[in-house]
Amino acid sequence: DVTVEQVLRMWTAVNRRILDRHAHQGPWLFVDADALAATGDVAPLGRHVGAEVPIGRIRPALLSPPAAAAVPPDALALHAELLARRSP
């Protein structure tokens, strides 16, 4: 089984690599998945990818770690950085 801690480490590693290697090239759309699920506003994402994004495919329960999960400081810092970069 995969633990929440392992998922958070993987999320941090993948997103850090994307920012470090690719975010400075080409057009990027940073999306806050929790806000997307809460508002249902998929229009900016659809415009960016050039396709309809069905909101029903987003499952809010899968977005955030359980409340009992201790989120490591590096993951919190990276999440804050991504939020600062998100598109309006």
Short mmCIF file of N, CA and C in Angstrom, two decimals:
data_model
loop_
_atom_site.label_atom_id
_atom_site.label_comp_id
_atom_site.label_asym_id
_atom_site.label_seq_id
_atom_site.Cartn_x
_atom_site.Cartn_y
_atom_site.Cartn_z
N ASP A 1 0.83 -1.19 0.00
CA ASP A 1 0.00 0.00 0.00
C ASP A 1 0.87 1.25 0.00
N VAL A 2 0.38 2.27 -0.61
CA VAL A 2 1.07 3.56 -0.65
C VAL A 2 0.53 4.42 0.49
N THR A 3 1.43 5.02 1.23
CA THR A 3 1.03 5.85 2.37
C THR A 3 0.84 7.30 1.94
N VAL A 4 0.14 8.06 2.76
CA VAL A 4 -0.04 9.49 2.50
C VAL A 4 1.31 10.18 2.46
N GLU A 5 2.20 9.79 3.34
CA GLU A 5 3.54 10.40 3.37
C GLU A 5 4.28 10.17 2.05
N GLN A 6 4.17 8.95 1.50
CA GLN A 6 4.82 8.66 0.22
C GLN A 6 4.20 9.49 -0.91
N VAL A 7 2.90 9.62 -0.90
CA VAL A 7 2.23 10.42 -1.93
C VAL A 7 2.68 11.88 -1.83
N LEU A 8 2.77 12.41 -0.63
CA LEU A 8 3.21 13.80 -0.46
C LEU A 8 4.65 13.99 -0.92
N ARG A 9 5.52 13.02 -0.64
CA ARG A 9 6.90 13.11 -1.12
C ARG A 9 6.95 13.08 -2.64
N MET A 10 6.14 12.20 -3.23
CA MET A 10 6.11 12.10 -4.69
C MET A 10 5.55 13.39 -5.30
N TRP A 11 4.48 13.91 -4.75
CA TRP A 11 3.88 15.16 -5.23
C TRP A 11 4.91 16.29 -5.19
N THR A 12 5.62 16.37 -4.08
CA THR A 12 6.63 17.42 -3.93
C THR A 12 7.73 17.26 -4.96
N ALA A 13 8.23 16.06 -5.13
CA ALA A 13 9.33 15.82 -6.08
C ALA A 13 8.90 16.13 -7.51
N VAL A 14 7.73 15.68 -7.91
CA VAL A 14 7.26 15.91 -9.28
C VAL A 14 7.05 17.40 -9.54
N ASN A 15 6.35 18.07 -8.64
CA ASN A 15 6.06 19.49 -8.86
C ASN A 15 7.31 20.36 -8.76
N ARG A 16 8.24 20.01 -7.89
CA ARG A 16 9.49 20.77 -7.80
C ARG A 16 10.27 20.62 -9.10
N ARG A 17 10.32 19.42 -9.64
CA ARG A 17 11.04 19.20 -10.90
C ARG A 17 10.41 19.98 -12.05
N ILE A 18 9.09 19.98 -12.10
CA ILE A 18 8.40 20.76 -13.14
C ILE A 18 8.76 22.23 -13.03
N LEU A 19 8.71 22.77 -11.82
CA LEU A 19 9.04 24.19 -11.64
C LEU A 19 10.49 24.47 -11.99
N ASP A 20 11.39 23.63 -11.52
CA ASP A 20 12.81 23.87 -11.74
C ASP A 20 13.22 23.70 -13.20
N ARG A 21 12.63 22.77 -13.90
CA ARG A 21 13.09 22.45 -15.26
C ARG A 21 12.23 23.04 -16.37
N HIS A 22 10.94 23.24 -16.13
CA HIS A 22 10.06 23.54 -17.25
C HIS A 22 9.21 24.81 -17.12
N ALA A 23 8.98 25.28 -15.92
CA ALA A 23 8.02 26.37 -15.73
C ALA A 23 8.46 27.68 -16.37
N HIS A 24 9.74 27.83 -16.67
CA HIS A 24 10.22 29.07 -17.27
C HIS A 24 10.10 29.06 -18.79
N GLN A 25 9.64 27.94 -19.37
CA GLN A 25 9.51 27.81 -20.82
C GLN A 25 8.04 27.67 -21.21
N GLY A 26 7.64 28.38 -22.22
CA GLY A 26 6.30 28.22 -22.77
C GLY A 26 5.20 28.70 -21.85
N PRO A 27 3.97 28.62 -22.33
CA PRO A 27 2.83 29.06 -21.51
C PRO A 27 2.42 27.99 -20.50
N TRP A 28 2.28 28.39 -19.27
CA TRP A 28 1.86 27.48 -18.21
C TRP A 28 0.60 28.01 -17.55
N LEU A 29 -0.24 27.13 -17.12
CA LEU A 29 -1.42 27.48 -16.36
C LEU A 29 -1.34 26.73 -15.04
N PHE A 30 -1.14 27.44 -13.97
CA PHE A 30 -1.11 26.83 -12.65
C PHE A 30 -2.53 26.85 -12.10
N VAL A 31 -3.03 25.69 -11.75
CA VAL A 31 -4.41 25.53 -11.30
C VAL A 31 -4.42 25.06 -9.86
N ASP A 32 -5.18 25.74 -9.02
CA ASP A 32 -5.39 25.29 -7.65
C ASP A 32 -6.54 24.29 -7.69
N ALA A 33 -6.22 23.02 -7.59
CA ALA A 33 -7.23 21.97 -7.75
C ALA A 33 -8.33 22.07 -6.71
N ASP A 34 -7.99 22.45 -5.48
CA ASP A 34 -9.03 22.58 -4.45
C ASP A 34 -10.01 23.69 -4.82
N ALA A 35 -9.49 24.83 -5.29
CA ALA A 35 -10.37 25.92 -5.70
C ALA A 35 -11.18 25.53 -6.92
N LEU A 36 -10.58 24.81 -7.83
CA LEU A 36 -11.28 24.34 -9.02
C LEU A 36 -12.45 23.45 -8.62
N ALA A 37 -12.22 22.52 -7.72
CA ALA A 37 -13.28 21.63 -7.27
C ALA A 37 -14.36 22.40 -6.51
N ALA A 38 -13.94 23.40 -5.72
CA ALA A 38 -14.90 24.17 -4.93
C ALA A 38 -15.78 25.06 -5.79
N THR A 39 -15.19 25.67 -6.83
CA THR A 39 -15.95 26.61 -7.66
C THR A 39 -16.54 25.98 -8.90
N GLY A 40 -15.90 24.92 -9.39
CA GLY A 40 -16.36 24.30 -10.63
C GLY A 40 -16.01 25.10 -11.87
N ASP A 41 -15.20 26.14 -11.71
CA ASP A 41 -14.84 26.99 -12.85
C ASP A 41 -13.68 26.36 -13.63
N VAL A 42 -14.03 25.56 -14.63
CA VAL A 42 -13.03 24.89 -15.44
C VAL A 42 -12.74 25.64 -16.74
N ALA A 43 -13.40 26.78 -16.95
CA ALA A 43 -13.25 27.52 -18.21
C ALA A 43 -11.79 27.90 -18.50
N PRO A 44 -11.03 28.47 -17.54
CA PRO A 44 -9.64 28.81 -17.85
C PRO A 44 -8.81 27.60 -18.25
N LEU A 45 -9.03 26.49 -17.58
CA LEU A 45 -8.31 25.26 -17.91
C LEU A 45 -8.69 24.79 -19.31
N GLY A 46 -9.97 24.80 -19.63
CA GLY A 46 -10.43 24.41 -20.95
C GLY A 46 -9.86 25.29 -22.05
N ARG A 47 -9.82 26.61 -21.81
CA ARG A 47 -9.23 27.51 -22.80
C ARG A 47 -7.75 27.22 -22.99
N HIS A 48 -7.05 26.94 -21.93
CA HIS A 48 -5.61 26.70 -22.01
C HIS A 48 -5.29 25.42 -22.79
N VAL A 49 -6.04 24.37 -22.54
CA VAL A 49 -5.76 23.11 -23.22
C VAL A 49 -6.50 22.97 -24.54
N GLY A 50 -7.43 23.88 -24.80
CA GLY A 50 -8.16 23.84 -26.07
C GLY A 50 -9.16 22.70 -26.15
N ALA A 51 -9.72 22.34 -25.01
CA ALA A 51 -10.70 21.25 -24.98
C ALA A 51 -11.67 21.47 -23.83
N GLU A 52 -12.82 20.86 -23.96
CA GLU A 52 -13.80 20.93 -22.88
C GLU A 52 -13.31 20.07 -21.71
N VAL A 53 -13.41 20.61 -20.51
CA VAL A 53 -13.00 19.88 -19.31
C VAL A 53 -14.27 19.56 -18.52
N PRO A 54 -14.64 18.30 -18.45
CA PRO A 54 -15.87 17.94 -17.72
C PRO A 54 -15.65 18.03 -16.21
N ILE A 55 -16.37 18.91 -15.55
CA ILE A 55 -16.19 19.12 -14.11
C ILE A 55 -16.53 17.84 -13.34
N GLY A 56 -17.37 17.00 -13.86
CA GLY A 56 -17.74 15.76 -13.18
C GLY A 56 -16.58 14.79 -13.02
N ARG A 57 -15.49 15.01 -13.74
CA ARG A 57 -14.32 14.14 -13.64
C ARG A 57 -13.44 14.51 -12.44
N ILE A 58 -13.72 15.63 -11.82
CA ILE A 58 -12.92 16.08 -10.67
C ILE A 58 -13.61 15.58 -9.40
N ARG A 59 -12.85 14.82 -8.61
CA ARG A 59 -13.40 14.27 -7.36
C ARG A 59 -12.72 14.95 -6.18
N PRO A 60 -13.42 15.92 -5.58
CA PRO A 60 -12.82 16.71 -4.48
C PRO A 60 -12.23 15.86 -3.36
N ALA A 61 -12.84 14.74 -3.05
CA ALA A 61 -12.36 13.91 -1.94
C ALA A 61 -10.94 13.40 -2.18
N LEU A 62 -10.51 13.36 -3.45
CA LEU A 62 -9.18 12.85 -3.75
C LEU A 62 -8.12 13.95 -3.79
N LEU A 63 -8.50 15.18 -3.65
CA LEU A 63 -7.56 16.29 -3.83
C LEU A 63 -6.70 16.58 -2.62
N SER A 64 -7.26 16.62 -1.47
CA SER A 64 -6.52 17.00 -0.28
C SER A 64 -6.19 15.79 0.57
N PRO A 65 -5.02 15.82 1.22
CA PRO A 65 -4.69 14.70 2.11
C PRO A 65 -5.64 14.70 3.30
N PRO A 66 -5.82 13.55 3.93
CA PRO A 66 -6.65 13.50 5.13
C PRO A 66 -6.15 14.47 6.18
N ALA A 67 -7.06 14.97 6.99
CA ALA A 67 -6.70 15.95 8.02
C ALA A 67 -5.63 15.42 8.96
N ALA A 68 -5.57 14.14 9.16
CA ALA A 68 -4.60 13.56 10.09
C ALA A 68 -3.18 13.54 9.50
N ALA A 69 -3.06 13.76 8.21
CA ALA A 69 -1.74 13.70 7.57
C ALA A 69 -0.93 14.93 7.95
N ALA A 70 0.30 14.70 8.35
CA ALA A 70 1.21 15.80 8.64
C ALA A 70 1.92 16.15 7.34
N VAL A 71 1.63 17.33 6.82
CA VAL A 71 2.23 17.74 5.55
C VAL A 71 3.62 18.31 5.83
N PRO A 72 4.65 17.76 5.18
CA PRO A 72 6.01 18.23 5.41
C PRO A 72 6.19 19.70 5.03
N PRO A 73 7.07 20.41 5.71
CA PRO A 73 7.29 21.82 5.42
C PRO A 73 7.66 22.11 3.97
N ASP A 74 8.45 21.22 3.33
CA ASP A 74 8.82 21.48 1.94
C ASP A 74 7.62 21.38 1.02
N ALA A 75 6.68 20.49 1.33
CA ALA A 75 5.46 20.38 0.53
C ALA A 75 4.57 21.61 0.73
N LEU A 76 4.49 22.10 1.97
CA LEU A 76 3.72 23.31 2.24
C LEU A 76 4.31 24.52 1.51
N ALA A 77 5.63 24.63 1.53
CA ALA A 77 6.29 25.75 0.85
C ALA A 77 6.08 25.68 -0.65
N LEU A 78 6.17 24.49 -1.22
CA LEU A 78 5.96 24.32 -2.65
C LEU A 78 4.51 24.63 -3.01
N HIS A 79 3.57 24.19 -2.19
CA HIS A 79 2.16 24.49 -2.45
C HIS A 79 1.93 26.00 -2.43
N ALA A 80 2.54 26.69 -1.48
CA ALA A 80 2.41 28.15 -1.42
C ALA A 80 3.00 28.79 -2.68
N GLU A 81 4.12 28.27 -3.14
CA GLU A 81 4.73 28.80 -4.37
C GLU A 81 3.81 28.58 -5.58
N LEU A 82 3.22 27.40 -5.67
CA LEU A 82 2.30 27.13 -6.76
C LEU A 82 1.07 28.03 -6.69
N LEU A 83 0.54 28.25 -5.49
CA LEU A 83 -0.60 29.14 -5.34
C LEU A 83 -0.25 30.56 -5.78
N ALA A 84 0.96 31.00 -5.47
CA ALA A 84 1.39 32.34 -5.88
C ALA A 84 1.49 32.45 -7.39
N ARG A 85 1.74 31.34 -8.07
CA ARG A 85 1.88 31.34 -9.52
C ARG A 85 0.57 31.04 -10.26
N ARG A 86 -0.46 30.67 -9.52
CA ARG A 86 -1.69 30.24 -10.20
C ARG A 86 -2.25 31.33 -11.07
N SER A 87 -2.94 30.89 -12.08
CA SER A 87 -3.54 31.82 -13.03
C SER A 87 -4.86 32.32 -12.46
N PRO A 88 -5.21 33.55 -12.81
CA PRO A 88 -6.47 34.11 -12.28
C PRO A 88 -7.69 33.38 -12.81
#
